Short mmCIF file of C-alpha atoms and ligand atoms in Angstrom, two decimals:
data_model
loop_
_atom_site.label_atom_id
_atom_site.label_comp_id
_atom_site.label_asym_id
_atom_site.label_seq_id
_atom_site.Cartn_x
_atom_site.Cartn_y
_atom_site.Cartn_z
CA MET W 1 40.19 41.57 -52.35
CA LEU W 2 39.40 40.54 -48.23
CA GLN W 3 35.49 40.39 -49.89
CA GLN W 4 36.88 38.02 -52.68
CA GLN W 5 38.66 35.50 -49.82
CA LEU W 6 35.72 35.55 -47.47
CA LEU W 7 33.32 34.66 -50.84
CA ASP W 8 35.41 31.47 -51.98
CA ASP W 9 36.13 30.36 -48.43
CA LEU W 10 31.81 30.78 -47.56
CA ALA W 11 31.99 29.00 -51.78
CA ALA W 12 33.92 25.47 -49.62
CA ALA W 13 31.67 25.82 -47.20
CA SER W 14 29.18 23.14 -46.88
CA ALA W 15 27.63 22.73 -43.85
CA PRO W 16 27.29 24.96 -40.76
CA GLU W 17 29.90 24.39 -38.67
CA GLN W 18 31.98 25.09 -41.85
CA VAL W 19 30.52 28.94 -42.06
CA GLU W 20 31.02 28.91 -38.64
CA GLN W 21 34.79 28.03 -38.91
CA VAL W 22 34.59 31.00 -41.52
CA ARG W 23 33.30 33.90 -39.76
CA ILE W 24 36.33 33.35 -36.33
CA LYS W 25 38.22 33.13 -39.76
CA TYR W 26 37.15 37.41 -40.61
CA LEU W 27 34.94 38.14 -37.93
CA GLY W 28 36.74 36.03 -34.47
CA ARG W 29 38.95 37.87 -31.83
CA LYS W 30 41.77 37.50 -33.77
CA GLY W 31 39.91 37.70 -37.83
CA LEU W 32 41.25 38.87 -40.24
CA ILE W 33 38.34 41.61 -40.85
CA THR W 34 38.53 42.32 -36.91
CA ASN W 35 42.39 42.75 -37.32
CA TYR W 36 42.72 44.37 -40.89
CA ALA W 37 43.76 47.80 -38.76
CA LYS W 38 46.02 46.45 -36.96
CA ASP W 39 49.01 47.08 -39.37
CA THR W 40 47.51 50.65 -40.75
CA ASP W 41 49.62 53.96 -38.74
CA PHE W 42 47.05 55.90 -37.92
CA SER W 43 49.26 58.98 -37.09
CA LYS W 44 50.46 58.89 -40.88
CA LEU W 45 46.56 59.73 -42.20
CA SER W 46 44.67 63.04 -42.89
CA ALA W 47 41.21 63.57 -40.44
CA GLU W 48 39.38 62.78 -44.17
CA GLU W 49 41.71 59.69 -44.81
CA LYS W 50 40.62 58.64 -41.58
CA LYS W 51 37.52 59.25 -41.50
CA ASN W 52 37.27 56.76 -45.29
CA PHE W 53 38.93 53.72 -43.64
CA GLY W 54 36.65 53.92 -41.45
CA GLN W 55 33.83 53.96 -43.41
CA LYS W 56 35.79 51.12 -46.14
CA LEU W 57 36.02 49.00 -42.50
CA ASN W 58 32.04 49.27 -41.21
CA GLU W 59 31.47 48.59 -45.33
CA LEU W 60 33.58 45.09 -45.03
CA LYS W 61 32.01 43.95 -41.18
CA ALA W 62 28.57 44.51 -42.83
CA PHE W 63 29.06 42.64 -45.64
CA ALA W 64 30.73 39.74 -44.62
CA ALA W 65 28.53 39.65 -41.94
CA GLU W 66 25.46 39.35 -44.52
CA LYS W 67 27.47 36.72 -46.85
CA LEU W 68 28.10 34.66 -43.87
CA ALA W 69 24.37 34.79 -42.63
CA GLU W 70 23.22 34.35 -45.81
CA ALA W 71 25.37 30.96 -46.46
CA ALA W 72 24.31 30.21 -42.87
CA GLU W 73 20.32 29.84 -43.81
CA LYS W 74 21.70 28.00 -47.09
CA THR W 75 23.93 25.25 -44.89
CA ALA W 76 21.64 24.88 -42.59
CA ALA W 77 18.37 24.14 -44.60
CA HIS W 78 20.65 21.75 -46.85
CA SER W 79 22.22 20.09 -43.66
CA LEU W 80 21.52 16.51 -42.92
CA PRO W 81 19.55 16.34 -39.17
CA ALA W 82 21.89 14.52 -36.66
CA VAL W 83 20.97 10.90 -37.02
CA ARG W 84 17.99 10.43 -35.20
CA ARG W 85 18.36 7.49 -32.35
CA PRO W 86 14.79 4.99 -33.29
CA THR W 87 12.00 5.64 -31.55
CA LEU W 88 11.38 2.25 -31.21
CA ASP W 89 13.89 -0.49 -30.66
CA LEU W 90 12.01 -3.65 -31.99
CA THR W 91 15.12 -5.18 -29.97
CA VAL W 92 15.01 -4.30 -26.39
CA PRO W 93 13.82 -7.25 -24.48
CA GLY W 94 10.01 -6.46 -23.21
CA THR W 95 8.66 -5.43 -19.48
CA GLY W 96 6.14 -7.62 -19.50
CA SER W 97 3.44 -7.32 -17.11
CA THR W 98 3.22 -8.54 -13.63
CA LEU W 99 -0.24 -9.84 -12.10
CA GLY W 100 -1.63 -8.71 -8.92
CA ALA W 101 -1.93 -11.09 -5.89
CA MET W 102 -4.81 -10.56 -3.63
CA HIS W 103 -3.92 -9.79 0.12
CA PRO W 104 -3.57 -13.27 2.01
CA ILE W 105 -6.01 -12.17 4.94
CA ARG W 106 -8.61 -11.11 2.28
CA MET W 107 -7.99 -14.77 0.35
CA VAL W 108 -8.38 -16.93 4.70
CA GLN W 109 -11.80 -14.13 5.12
CA LEU W 110 -13.24 -15.32 1.48
CA GLU W 111 -12.03 -18.93 2.18
CA LEU W 112 -14.41 -18.47 5.42
CA GLU W 113 -17.48 -16.81 4.45
CA SER W 114 -17.85 -19.34 1.90
CA VAL W 115 -17.47 -21.89 4.66
CA PHE W 116 -19.70 -20.35 7.11
CA GLU W 117 -22.29 -19.32 4.03
CA GLY W 118 -21.96 -23.15 3.55
CA MET W 119 -23.77 -23.38 7.05
CA GLY W 120 -26.30 -21.11 6.83
CA PHE W 121 -24.54 -17.91 7.90
CA THR W 122 -24.79 -14.43 6.45
CA VAL W 123 -21.84 -12.30 6.01
CA LEU W 124 -22.20 -8.84 7.18
CA ASP W 125 -20.14 -5.62 6.88
CA SER W 126 -19.36 -3.72 9.98
CA PRO W 127 -17.46 0.24 10.99
CA GLU W 128 -14.32 0.34 12.13
CA ALA W 129 -15.22 2.86 14.69
CA GLU W 130 -17.84 2.48 17.40
CA THR W 131 -19.03 4.26 19.71
CA GLU W 132 -17.63 3.72 23.61
CA TYR W 133 -21.28 1.70 24.32
CA GLY W 134 -20.84 -0.19 20.94
CA ASN W 135 -17.19 -1.71 21.92
CA PHE W 136 -18.24 -2.24 25.78
CA GLU W 137 -20.87 -2.09 27.16
CA SER W 138 -23.19 -3.89 24.98
CA VAL W 139 -20.94 -6.43 24.88
CA ASN W 140 -20.99 -6.48 28.96
CA ILE W 141 -17.94 -4.39 29.09
CA PRO W 142 -18.79 -1.81 31.88
CA ALA W 143 -16.20 1.03 32.02
CA ASP W 144 -15.02 -0.01 35.10
CA HIS W 145 -14.84 -3.64 34.74
CA PRO W 146 -11.59 -5.07 34.04
CA ALA W 147 -12.18 -6.60 31.07
CA ARG W 148 -11.20 -2.94 29.56
CA ASP W 149 -7.38 -2.99 30.42
CA MET W 150 -7.52 -6.57 28.44
CA GLN W 151 -7.90 -4.26 25.50
CA ASP W 152 -6.40 -1.04 25.18
CA THR W 153 -7.62 0.93 22.75
CA PHE W 154 -7.16 4.14 20.71
CA TRP W 155 -10.37 6.83 20.94
CA LEU W 156 -10.42 8.86 18.26
CA GLN W 157 -11.21 12.84 19.35
CA ASN W 158 -15.08 12.22 18.82
CA GLU W 159 -15.06 9.86 21.64
CA MET W 160 -15.52 7.20 19.57
CA VAL W 161 -12.95 4.02 19.40
CA LEU W 162 -11.66 2.02 16.93
CA ARG W 163 -12.63 -1.04 17.87
CA THR W 164 -10.45 -3.62 19.63
CA HIS W 165 -12.55 -6.58 18.34
CA THR W 166 -15.47 -7.21 16.28
CA SER W 167 -18.07 -7.97 19.25
CA ALA W 168 -19.19 -4.83 18.77
CA ASN W 169 -21.60 -6.44 16.25
CA GLN W 170 -23.23 -9.27 18.16
CA VAL W 171 -25.77 -6.32 19.77
CA ARG W 172 -25.79 -5.01 16.43
CA ALA W 173 -27.14 -7.37 14.66
CA LEU W 174 -29.66 -8.97 16.82
CA ARG W 175 -30.91 -5.75 17.18
CA ARG W 176 -31.28 -4.97 13.54
CA PHE W 177 -32.69 -9.10 12.54
CA GLY W 178 -33.69 -10.14 15.65
CA ALA W 179 -33.70 -13.95 16.44
CA PRO W 180 -32.91 -16.26 15.56
CA PHE W 181 -29.66 -15.61 13.69
CA ARG W 182 -26.86 -16.57 11.85
CA GLY W 183 -24.07 -14.28 11.36
CA ILE W 184 -20.49 -13.39 10.66
CA PHE W 185 -18.60 -9.96 10.94
CA PRO W 186 -14.81 -9.77 9.26
CA GLY W 187 -12.73 -7.15 9.70
CA ARG W 188 -10.21 -5.16 10.68
CA CYS W 189 -9.03 -4.06 14.67
CA PHE W 190 -7.28 -2.14 16.26
CA ARG W 191 -5.23 -2.21 19.83
CA TYR W 192 -2.88 0.06 20.97
CA GLU W 193 0.10 -3.27 21.62
CA SER W 194 3.56 -4.05 22.04
CA ILE W 195 4.43 -5.55 18.37
CA ASP W 196 5.86 -8.86 18.70
CA PRO W 197 5.62 -11.55 15.88
CA SER W 198 2.06 -12.43 16.99
CA HIS W 199 0.71 -9.43 17.89
CA GLU W 200 0.48 -6.19 15.53
CA ASN W 201 -1.37 -2.62 16.49
CA THR W 202 -4.11 -3.60 13.25
CA PHE W 203 -5.13 -7.09 12.37
CA PHE W 204 -8.49 -9.09 11.58
CA GLN W 205 -11.07 -10.68 13.39
CA CYS W 206 -14.37 -12.44 12.43
CA GLU W 207 -17.25 -12.63 14.45
CA GLY W 208 -19.19 -15.08 14.73
CA LEU W 209 -22.99 -15.22 16.62
CA MET W 210 -25.65 -17.89 16.51
CA VAL W 211 -28.50 -17.42 18.14
CA ASP W 212 -31.64 -19.48 18.28
CA GLU W 213 -33.20 -22.51 20.35
CA ASN W 214 -31.57 -24.51 22.46
CA ILE W 215 -27.89 -23.64 21.51
CA SER W 216 -25.56 -25.66 23.39
CA VAL W 217 -21.96 -25.92 23.98
CA ALA W 218 -21.85 -28.75 21.42
CA HIS W 219 -22.85 -26.72 18.00
CA LEU W 220 -20.17 -24.46 19.27
CA ILE W 221 -17.76 -26.77 19.33
CA GLY W 222 -19.27 -29.10 15.77
CA VAL W 223 -19.09 -24.94 14.15
CA MET W 224 -15.32 -24.90 15.10
CA LYS W 225 -14.64 -28.70 13.85
CA THR W 226 -16.04 -28.09 10.33
CA LEU W 227 -14.82 -25.02 10.38
CA LEU W 228 -10.94 -25.83 10.40
CA SER W 229 -10.96 -29.46 9.23
CA LYS W 230 -12.33 -26.83 5.61
CA ILE W 231 -9.91 -24.32 6.07
CA PHE W 232 -6.44 -26.22 6.88
CA LYS W 233 -7.70 -29.63 4.47
CA ARG W 234 -6.05 -31.57 7.21
CA ASP W 235 -6.14 -32.81 10.75
CA VAL W 236 -5.14 -30.14 13.20
CA LYS W 237 -4.10 -30.59 17.09
CA VAL W 238 -6.73 -27.91 19.02
CA ARG W 239 -7.07 -27.71 22.80
CA LEU W 240 -10.06 -26.22 24.05
CA ARG W 241 -9.67 -24.48 27.52
CA PRO W 242 -11.69 -22.08 29.97
CA GLY W 243 -11.62 -18.67 29.01
CA PHE W 244 -12.75 -15.05 30.26
CA PHE W 245 -14.83 -12.89 28.15
CA PRO W 246 -18.17 -10.55 30.01
CA PHE W 247 -19.55 -11.45 27.41
CA VAL W 248 -19.82 -14.83 27.03
CA GLU W 249 -20.85 -17.43 29.87
CA PRO W 250 -19.37 -20.48 29.77
CA GLY W 251 -16.12 -18.69 28.05
CA PHE W 252 -13.38 -20.61 26.15
CA GLU W 253 -9.99 -20.21 24.37
CA LEU W 254 -9.82 -22.53 21.32
CA ASP W 255 -5.94 -22.82 20.33
CA LEU W 256 -4.55 -24.30 17.83
CA ASN W 257 -1.13 -26.55 18.34
CA CYS W 258 1.69 -24.85 16.21
CA LEU W 259 2.06 -25.91 12.94
CA PHE W 260 5.62 -24.14 12.69
CA CYS W 261 7.07 -26.39 15.45
CA GLY W 262 4.82 -28.87 15.78
CA GLY W 263 3.59 -27.60 19.41
CA LYS W 264 7.98 -27.84 20.85
CA GLY W 265 7.69 -23.96 21.05
CA CYS W 266 8.96 -21.20 18.72
CA PRO W 267 9.17 -17.31 18.81
CA THR W 268 5.42 -17.04 16.98
CA CYS W 269 3.60 -18.86 19.76
CA GLY W 270 5.58 -18.80 22.45
CA ASP W 271 4.71 -22.09 24.14
CA GLY W 272 3.49 -23.87 21.29
CA TRP W 273 -0.44 -23.91 21.23
CA ILE W 274 -1.49 -20.24 18.95
CA GLU W 275 -4.58 -18.19 20.55
CA LEU W 276 -6.63 -18.75 17.55
CA ILE W 277 -10.27 -18.54 18.71
CA PRO W 278 -11.79 -16.98 21.87
CA CYS W 279 -15.69 -18.49 21.92
CA GLY W 280 -18.50 -19.05 24.10
CA LEU W 281 -22.27 -19.26 25.34
CA THR W 282 -23.29 -16.31 24.53
CA HIS W 283 -24.45 -13.92 27.68
CA PRO W 284 -27.69 -13.42 28.37
CA LYS W 285 -26.72 -9.45 29.33
CA VAL W 286 -26.02 -9.61 25.33
CA LEU W 287 -29.09 -10.78 24.49
CA GLU W 288 -30.99 -8.40 26.71
CA HIS W 289 -29.12 -6.08 24.83
CA GLY W 290 -29.97 -7.14 21.36
CA GLY W 291 -33.26 -7.34 22.83
CA VAL W 292 -34.05 -10.75 22.39
CA ASP W 293 -35.89 -13.34 24.57
CA THR W 294 -33.71 -14.95 26.86
CA SER W 295 -36.81 -17.63 27.87
CA LYS W 296 -36.38 -19.03 24.31
CA TYR W 297 -33.30 -18.24 22.74
CA SER W 298 -29.97 -19.14 23.46
CA GLY W 299 -26.46 -18.56 21.15
CA PHE W 300 -22.81 -18.81 20.94
CA ALA W 301 -20.17 -16.32 19.75
CA PHE W 302 -16.58 -16.18 18.80
CA GLY W 303 -14.13 -14.67 17.20
CA ILE W 304 -11.81 -15.90 15.18
CA GLY W 305 -8.43 -14.29 14.73
CA LEU W 306 -8.28 -14.01 11.27
CA THR W 307 -4.56 -12.47 10.94
CA ARG W 308 -3.48 -15.32 13.00
CA LEU W 309 -5.33 -18.10 10.72
CA ALA W 310 -3.77 -16.72 7.94
CA MET W 311 -0.36 -17.10 9.12
CA MET W 312 -1.00 -20.69 10.34
CA LYS W 313 -2.64 -21.68 6.72
CA TYR W 314 0.24 -19.93 4.29
CA GLY W 315 3.41 -20.38 7.23
CA ILE W 316 3.96 -16.84 7.34
CA ARG W 317 6.08 -16.63 11.20
CA ASP W 318 5.70 -12.99 11.76
CA ILE W 319 2.90 -11.08 11.81
CA ARG W 320 4.66 -8.23 10.78
CA TYR W 321 5.13 -9.00 7.07
CA PHE W 322 1.33 -8.31 7.09
CA ASN W 323 1.64 -4.34 7.51
CA SER W 324 4.76 -3.72 6.26
CA GLY W 325 3.72 -2.73 2.70
CA ASP W 326 6.60 -4.84 1.18
CA VAL W 327 5.86 -6.05 -2.11
CA ARG W 328 7.60 -9.55 -1.94
CA VAL W 329 5.39 -10.68 0.48
CA LEU W 330 2.05 -10.08 -1.41
CA GLU W 331 3.97 -11.79 -5.08
CA GLN W 332 4.99 -14.60 -3.64
CA PHE W 333 1.03 -15.21 -3.81
CA ALA W 334 0.13 -14.39 -7.22
CA ALA W 335 -0.47 -18.23 -8.20
CA VAL W 336 -2.52 -18.98 -4.93
CA ILE W 337 -5.57 -17.20 -6.83
C1 FA5 P 1 -11.77 -10.74 21.63
O1 FA5 P 1 -11.03 -10.22 20.86
C2 FA5 P 1 -13.05 -11.63 21.98
N1 FA5 P 1 -13.95 -10.61 21.02
C3 FA5 P 1 -13.55 -13.01 20.90
C4 FA5 P 1 -14.39 -13.40 21.58
C5 FA5 P 1 -15.59 -13.37 20.63
C6 FA5 P 1 -14.69 -14.07 22.53
C7 FA5 P 1 -16.66 -14.00 20.95
C8 FA5 P 1 -15.70 -14.52 22.62
C9 FA5 P 1 -17.23 -14.87 21.75
P1 FA5 P 1 -8.91 -12.15 22.15
O2 FA5 P 1 -8.99 -10.65 22.55
O3 FA5 P 1 -8.19 -12.75 22.51
O4 FA5 P 1 -10.84 -11.47 22.19
O5 FA5 P 1 -9.17 -11.40 20.40
C10 FA5 P 1 -9.55 -12.57 19.53
C11 FA5 P 1 -8.41 -12.61 19.11
O6 FA5 P 1 -8.12 -12.01 17.74
C12 FA5 P 1 -7.68 -13.57 19.12
O7 FA5 P 1 -6.79 -14.94 20.19
C13 FA5 P 1 -6.31 -13.63 18.39
O8 FA5 P 1 -6.48 -14.50 17.81
C14 FA5 P 1 -6.44 -12.19 17.12
N2 FA5 P 1 -6.32 -11.21 18.05
C15 FA5 P 1 -5.75 -10.04 19.40
N3 FA5 P 1 -5.43 -9.70 20.10
C16 FA5 P 1 -4.17 -9.33 18.18
C17 FA5 P 1 -3.38 -8.92 18.07
N4 FA5 P 1 -2.98 -7.96 18.77
N5 FA5 P 1 -3.13 -9.44 17.07
C18 FA5 P 1 -3.24 -10.09 15.94
N6 FA5 P 1 -4.14 -10.93 16.60
C19 FA5 P 1 -4.69 -10.65 17.63
#
């Protein structure tokens, strides 16, 4: 009787969940088969009857399990899969693709390179780690020279230094190419500096060197003027004042009137002027290190603060933005390329 009832229930079950309900009804903890023996008084049964009862109950359980398994298999095969989510939803707005942007320092560098190439200068690559000789002695800064204190240095474990300026390339280039020579060396420099709106520990310079017969300060000023008018594409105020560098004689500082405050003084410039291009006539000692005949040749050199030039050109008030890694800085330049 219980078997027939089970078969009727299973016949009415058309989904796996309904078969499960039938299983619970018969074989669950309080199921009809599980509790089949509950009302039987075993004390009144003989040993033979007890044995038969147990056997019947086991057969009933096995029957139910078999029929339930069959029904589960059948309904699973026929049941529809759960509602499927569409894998492609054409109504979702697209994410679009973003264009990369060139770093503002790189943009100014490329512009500088093309201006200098137009004046016959070669653009040369150079190493960021220098020997002590290259960074200091080759440009006339011996070990005990006070000028070393002007550029606090990161020393590497192999006694090389992260270059504090690009000036080591002056002698390297003269040794390699000889005179006459016209070249620039843009690149990254490192100084152990306290950081503020106009000082970074990692920044870019662009060294330049021209060596030829009868080179004078007039050539130097002419090249600097051409450079600034091409880069800023407008009139800018500059001042030339004496400056000391052991590798030039005489030496100058070319300062740019601050484009943020118009020369009044602000957190970026301090006193209204931005120190931009130290320069001068190449010291004979540097020419000698480079193997150049100083009775025939003279030259000028400069070290443009490329990072500061980028600040002035693009109105970036704080140098720390460049190394901040904040993509919002770069995103602003996506359209400039
Ligand atoms: C020099 O490094 C010389 N080698 C430049 C030179 C070359 C002089 C050839 C004469 C002839 P100075 O330490 O002033 O000089 O640095 C040159 C420029 O690099 C500065 O005018 C400034 O624009 C930039 N600069 C220097 N230190 C930093 C810094 N910590 N952060 C950003 N820019 C800097």
